[in-house]
């Protein structure tokens, strides 16, 4: 189902980093809502989703003045200290509508002019590779984190049927590495995967962050329980995977392919470099 898309103007665009993202001075969400509608998305339990009539995944608001705001707010924030931005915490900055709006691209153009100290770009979309030219200019001030929760598209279709296919994400990550853009695969949240997953990842990236429903949902797994994710595992004969220790088995597999210092666990993999 195509999400309903609206435009709105915002009063501000940089939000103070807090909670899981306390290492960042700010978060930046160019859109509200998310067309990918992942079943496990913790934003489903937040006021922004709960107070909306449409279901999560069925609506996207475009913050049409985001570029104008960021041009004013970055210099202002810099007067108070380092500016490290996490984009995005409650949407994906590469919504399908971004192909037409170029809003996130506009933000990157603005950041090339007024660079933050650090930008963490978190997405599930291969569209990020469109902006390699701008990411190159940002150089070591940027890290692109592409979520690849599993290598099995059949599993992706169970948990996040509207999110981009895995093969396209792997290709995008490979392109980012080839172009010298600092990047990682975020296995977050870990979903059932094949034995070959580490090899497929080593073909496209040098850095991995591994997170799961129990460490990464900000509530020790309670939010994930409330979202009924356990049932999805059970209904699909995947119950063995829904366990606090599963990530350790996958970590062991990854360690056969990646060096220890290339594997980050949970929150650490999303920190800015000066917080490591
Ligand atoms: S892409 Fe991110 S913000 Fe969008 S539904 Fe999935 S987890 Fe939530």
Short mmCIF file of C-alpha atoms and ligand atoms in Angstrom, two decimals:
data_model
loop_
_atom_site.label_atom_id
_atom_site.label_comp_id
_atom_site.label_asym_id
_atom_site.label_seq_id
_atom_site.Cartn_x
_atom_site.Cartn_y
_atom_site.Cartn_z
CA UNK A 1 0.00 0.00 0.00
CA UNK A 2 1.27 3.45 -0.97
CA UNK A 3 1.60 5.74 2.04
CA UNK A 4 -0.24 9.06 2.15
CA UNK A 5 2.25 11.89 1.69
CA UNK A 6 1.78 15.41 3.02
CA UNK A 7 4.01 18.44 3.39
CA UNK A 8 4.37 20.50 6.52
CA UNK A 9 6.54 23.29 7.83
CA UNK A 10 8.51 22.77 11.03
CA UNK A 11 9.55 25.29 13.64
CA UNK A 12 12.96 23.65 14.12
CA UNK A 13 14.83 20.71 12.62
CA UNK A 14 17.70 19.86 15.01
CA UNK A 15 16.59 18.08 18.18
CA UNK A 16 18.81 17.57 21.21
CA UNK A 17 20.27 14.04 21.29
CA UNK A 18 19.03 11.97 24.23
CA UNK A 19 18.49 8.38 25.43
CA UNK A 20 20.16 5.81 23.14
CA UNK A 21 21.58 8.74 21.14
CA UNK A 22 22.94 10.78 24.04
CA UNK A 23 26.38 10.72 22.39
CA UNK A 24 25.06 13.08 19.71
CA UNK A 25 24.43 16.76 20.17
CA UNK A 26 21.43 16.52 17.81
CA UNK A 27 19.12 14.26 15.83
CA UNK A 28 17.64 15.29 12.49
CA UNK A 29 14.48 13.84 10.94
CA UNK A 30 13.77 15.31 7.46
CA UNK A 31 10.52 13.35 7.31
CA UNK A 32 7.97 12.26 9.89
CA UNK A 33 6.47 8.80 9.48
CA UNK A 34 8.12 6.07 7.43
CA UNK A 35 6.97 4.23 4.32
CA UNK A 36 9.08 1.20 5.23
CA UNK A 37 6.82 0.39 8.22
CA UNK A 38 9.08 -2.30 9.72
CA UNK A 39 7.08 -4.54 12.08
CA UNK A 40 9.65 -4.13 14.85
CA UNK A 41 10.04 -0.34 14.56
CA UNK A 42 10.12 1.10 18.08
CA UNK A 43 8.71 4.41 16.78
CA UNK A 44 5.35 2.60 16.56
CA UNK A 45 5.14 2.96 20.37
CA UNK A 46 6.03 6.66 20.41
CA UNK A 47 3.54 9.55 20.58
CA UNK A 48 4.27 10.58 16.98
CA UNK A 49 2.79 7.26 15.81
CA UNK A 50 0.25 6.64 18.58
CA UNK A 51 -1.53 9.99 18.12
CA UNK A 52 -1.89 9.58 14.38
CA UNK A 53 -5.04 8.11 12.85
CA UNK A 54 -3.24 6.19 10.09
CA UNK A 55 -1.15 3.16 10.97
CA UNK A 56 2.64 3.36 11.10
CA UNK A 57 4.00 2.76 7.61
CA UNK A 58 0.97 4.35 5.93
CA UNK A 59 1.97 8.01 6.14
CA UNK A 60 4.92 10.28 5.50
CA UNK A 61 5.14 14.01 6.17
CA UNK A 62 7.74 15.98 4.25
CA UNK A 63 9.31 18.73 6.36
CA UNK A 64 9.53 21.09 3.44
CA UNK A 65 11.53 23.83 5.18
CA UNK A 66 14.14 21.43 6.62
CA UNK A 67 17.00 22.75 4.45
CA UNK A 68 16.28 26.37 5.28
CA UNK A 69 16.18 25.48 8.98
CA UNK A 70 19.38 23.46 9.00
CA UNK A 71 21.27 26.33 7.36
CA UNK A 72 20.32 28.52 10.32
CA UNK A 73 20.49 25.95 13.10
CA UNK A 74 23.93 24.39 12.47
CA UNK A 75 25.84 27.71 12.81
CA UNK A 76 23.74 28.57 15.87
CA UNK A 77 24.42 25.17 17.50
CA UNK A 78 28.13 25.45 16.74
CA UNK A 79 28.37 28.51 18.97
CA UNK A 80 27.46 26.21 21.90
CA UNK A 81 29.95 23.42 21.11
CA UNK A 82 30.53 20.43 18.86
CA UNK A 83 27.73 19.56 16.46
CA UNK A 84 27.26 15.83 15.92
CA UNK A 85 24.09 14.81 14.13
CA UNK A 86 22.28 11.47 13.96
CA UNK A 87 20.07 11.34 10.84
CA UNK A 88 17.59 9.84 11.42
CA UNK A 89 16.17 8.57 14.69
CA UNK A 90 12.44 8.25 13.95
CA UNK A 91 12.23 7.99 10.18
CA UNK A 92 14.46 6.87 7.34
CA UNK A 93 16.07 9.87 5.62
CA UNK A 94 15.83 8.03 2.28
CA UNK A 95 12.07 7.57 2.04
CA UNK A 96 10.81 6.46 -1.40
CA UNK A 97 9.45 10.01 -1.85
CA UNK A 98 13.05 11.28 -1.48
CA UNK A 99 13.59 10.17 -5.12
CA UNK A 100 11.35 13.13 -6.06
CA UNK A 101 11.83 15.62 -3.21
CA UNK A 102 15.63 15.49 -2.90
CA UNK A 103 15.10 16.80 0.63
CA UNK A 104 17.85 14.75 2.28
CA UNK A 105 20.13 15.58 -0.63
CA UNK A 106 19.36 19.26 0.01
CA UNK A 107 20.34 18.78 3.65
CA UNK A 108 23.64 17.21 2.62
CA UNK A 109 24.28 20.11 0.24
CA UNK A 110 23.65 22.50 3.12
CA UNK A 111 26.03 20.48 5.31
CA UNK A 112 28.74 20.64 2.69
CA UNK A 113 28.48 24.44 3.08
CA UNK A 114 28.11 24.37 6.88
CA UNK A 115 29.63 21.03 7.94
CA UNK A 116 28.71 19.53 11.29
CA UNK A 117 31.60 17.98 13.22
CA UNK A 118 30.09 14.59 12.52
CA UNK A 119 27.08 13.16 10.69
CA UNK A 120 25.84 9.61 11.23
CA UNK A 121 23.58 8.69 8.33
CA UNK A 122 21.34 5.75 9.21
CA UNK A 123 19.22 4.20 6.45
CA UNK A 124 17.78 1.03 4.95
CA UNK A 125 17.68 2.47 1.45
CA UNK A 126 20.14 1.99 -1.42
CA UNK A 127 19.15 5.51 -2.53
CA UNK A 128 21.92 6.79 -0.25
CA UNK A 129 24.40 5.90 -3.03
CA UNK A 130 22.86 8.67 -5.17
CA UNK A 131 24.52 11.17 -2.82
CA UNK A 132 28.06 9.74 -2.92
CA UNK A 133 29.33 12.97 -4.52
CA UNK A 134 28.28 14.97 -1.43
CA UNK A 135 29.32 12.29 1.05
CA UNK A 136 32.80 12.37 -0.50
CA UNK A 137 33.08 16.07 0.26
CA UNK A 138 32.07 15.46 3.90
CA UNK A 139 34.88 12.86 4.05
CA UNK A 140 35.69 11.62 7.54
CA UNK A 141 32.94 13.80 9.02
CA UNK A 142 30.35 11.25 7.87
CA UNK A 143 29.54 7.61 8.55
CA UNK A 144 26.85 5.83 6.53
CA UNK A 145 25.19 2.98 8.38
CA UNK A 146 23.13 0.74 6.12
CA UNK A 147 20.86 -1.64 7.96
CA UNK A 148 21.14 -5.22 6.74
CA UNK A 149 19.31 -7.28 9.36
CA UNK A 150 19.59 -10.54 7.43
CA UNK A 151 20.91 -11.81 4.11
CA UNK A 152 17.64 -13.66 3.43
CA UNK A 153 15.08 -11.67 1.51
CA UNK A 154 12.43 -14.25 2.50
CA UNK A 155 13.04 -13.23 6.13
CA UNK A 156 13.04 -9.53 5.28
CA UNK A 157 9.61 -10.04 3.69
CA UNK A 158 8.24 -11.41 6.97
CA UNK A 159 9.48 -8.59 9.20
CA UNK A 160 9.80 -5.58 6.89
CA UNK A 161 8.00 -6.31 3.60
CA UNK A 162 7.98 -2.66 2.49
CA UNK A 163 11.67 -2.04 3.17
CA UNK A 164 14.16 -2.18 0.26
CA UNK A 165 15.37 -5.65 -0.87
CA UNK A 166 18.56 -6.94 0.73
CA UNK A 167 20.48 -7.37 -2.54
CA UNK A 168 20.04 -3.68 -3.37
CA UNK A 169 21.32 -2.69 0.07
CA UNK A 170 24.38 -4.94 -0.26
CA UNK A 171 25.14 -3.39 -3.66
CA UNK A 172 24.82 0.12 -2.25
CA UNK A 173 27.18 -0.69 0.60
CA UNK A 174 29.70 -2.09 -1.85
CA UNK A 175 29.52 1.11 -3.89
CA UNK A 176 30.01 3.25 -0.78
CA UNK A 177 33.13 1.28 0.17
CA UNK A 178 34.47 1.42 -3.38
CA UNK A 179 34.06 5.22 -3.34
CA UNK A 180 35.84 5.51 0.00
CA UNK A 181 32.82 6.61 2.04
CA UNK A 182 33.10 5.56 5.72
CA UNK A 183 30.31 3.02 6.07
CA UNK A 184 29.08 -0.02 7.94
CA UNK A 185 26.49 -2.76 7.79
CA UNK A 186 24.16 -2.52 10.78
CA UNK A 187 22.75 -5.96 11.55
CA UNK A 188 20.13 -4.28 13.63
CA UNK A 189 17.95 -5.85 14.75
CA UNK A 190 19.46 -9.25 14.02
CA UNK A 191 17.01 -11.45 12.09
CA UNK A 192 17.39 -15.11 11.10
CA UNK A 193 20.17 -15.38 8.54
CA UNK A 194 22.22 -17.95 6.62
CA UNK A 195 25.67 -19.36 7.39
CA UNK A 196 27.00 -17.34 4.44
CA UNK A 197 25.95 -13.97 5.87
CA UNK A 198 29.45 -13.01 7.12
CA UNK A 199 31.00 -13.76 3.72
CA UNK A 200 28.34 -11.74 1.91
CA UNK A 201 29.04 -8.84 4.26
CA UNK A 202 32.80 -9.04 3.87
CA UNK A 203 32.29 -8.59 0.12
CA UNK A 204 30.74 -5.17 0.74
CA UNK A 205 31.98 -3.68 4.01
CA UNK A 206 34.86 -3.55 6.50
CA UNK A 207 32.77 -2.66 9.53
CA UNK A 208 29.82 -4.35 11.23
CA UNK A 209 27.50 -3.34 14.03
CA UNK A 210 25.50 -6.16 15.57
CA UNK A 211 22.43 -5.41 17.65
CA UNK A 212 19.31 -7.33 18.66
CA UNK A 213 15.82 -6.85 20.04
CA UNK A 214 17.00 -7.29 23.62
CA UNK A 215 19.96 -4.88 23.71
CA UNK A 216 18.80 -2.38 21.13
CA UNK A 217 15.15 -1.52 21.73
CA UNK A 218 15.96 0.71 24.68
CA UNK A 219 13.90 -1.34 27.14
CA UNK A 220 15.65 -4.71 27.44
CA UNK A 221 13.27 -6.27 24.92
CA UNK A 222 9.99 -5.07 26.47
CA UNK A 223 9.09 -2.76 23.60
CA UNK A 224 9.67 -5.58 21.15
CA UNK A 225 7.41 -7.86 23.21
CA UNK A 226 4.69 -5.20 23.16
CA UNK A 227 4.96 -5.02 19.38
CA UNK A 228 4.19 -8.76 19.16
CA UNK A 229 7.43 -9.67 17.42
CA UNK A 230 7.73 -12.95 19.32
CA UNK A 231 4.52 -14.09 17.59
CA UNK A 232 5.97 -13.34 14.15
CA UNK A 233 8.95 -15.58 14.96
CA UNK A 234 6.62 -18.33 16.24
CA UNK A 235 4.19 -18.19 13.31
CA UNK A 236 7.07 -18.57 10.88
CA UNK A 237 8.81 -21.45 12.65
CA UNK A 238 11.70 -19.20 13.71
CA UNK A 239 11.24 -19.29 17.52
CA UNK A 240 14.77 -20.60 18.14
CA UNK A 241 16.12 -17.31 16.84
CA UNK A 242 14.18 -15.17 19.33
CA UNK A 243 16.62 -15.53 22.17
CA UNK A 244 19.00 -13.27 24.09
CA UNK A 245 21.96 -15.49 23.25
CA UNK A 246 21.43 -15.66 19.48
CA UNK A 247 23.60 -12.62 18.82
CA UNK A 248 26.57 -14.38 20.45
CA UNK A 249 26.31 -17.24 17.94
CA UNK A 250 26.22 -14.78 15.06
CA UNK A 251 29.08 -12.78 16.58
CA UNK A 252 31.18 -15.97 16.60
CA UNK A 253 30.39 -16.54 12.93
CA UNK A 254 31.31 -12.94 12.11
CA UNK A 255 34.60 -13.25 14.01
CA UNK A 256 35.73 -15.90 11.53
CA UNK A 257 35.55 -13.29 8.75
CA UNK A 258 36.01 -9.90 10.44
CA UNK A 259 38.69 -8.68 12.85
CA UNK A 260 37.52 -8.14 16.44
CA UNK A 261 37.94 -4.38 16.16
CA UNK A 262 35.71 -4.32 13.06
CA UNK A 263 32.73 -5.68 14.98
CA UNK A 264 30.78 -3.31 17.20
CA UNK A 265 28.04 -4.45 19.54
CA UNK A 266 24.76 -2.59 20.03
CA UNK A 267 24.90 1.09 21.02
CA UNK A 268 28.67 1.36 20.50
CA UNK A 269 28.25 0.84 16.77
CA UNK A 270 26.10 3.94 16.54
CA UNK A 271 28.35 6.27 18.56
CA UNK A 272 30.24 9.19 17.03
CA UNK A 273 34.01 8.44 16.80
CA UNK A 274 34.92 10.82 19.64
CA UNK A 275 32.72 8.78 22.02
CA UNK A 276 34.34 5.39 21.33
S1 LIG B 1 13.08 2.16 8.41
FE1 LIG B 1 13.53 2.75 10.52
S2 LIG B 1 12.05 4.34 11.02
FE2 LIG B 1 11.32 3.29 9.18
S3 LIG B 1 9.90 1.76 9.95
FE3 LIG B 1 11.90 0.77 9.69
S4 LIG B 1 12.88 0.94 11.71
FE4 LIG B 1 11.16 2.42 11.67
#
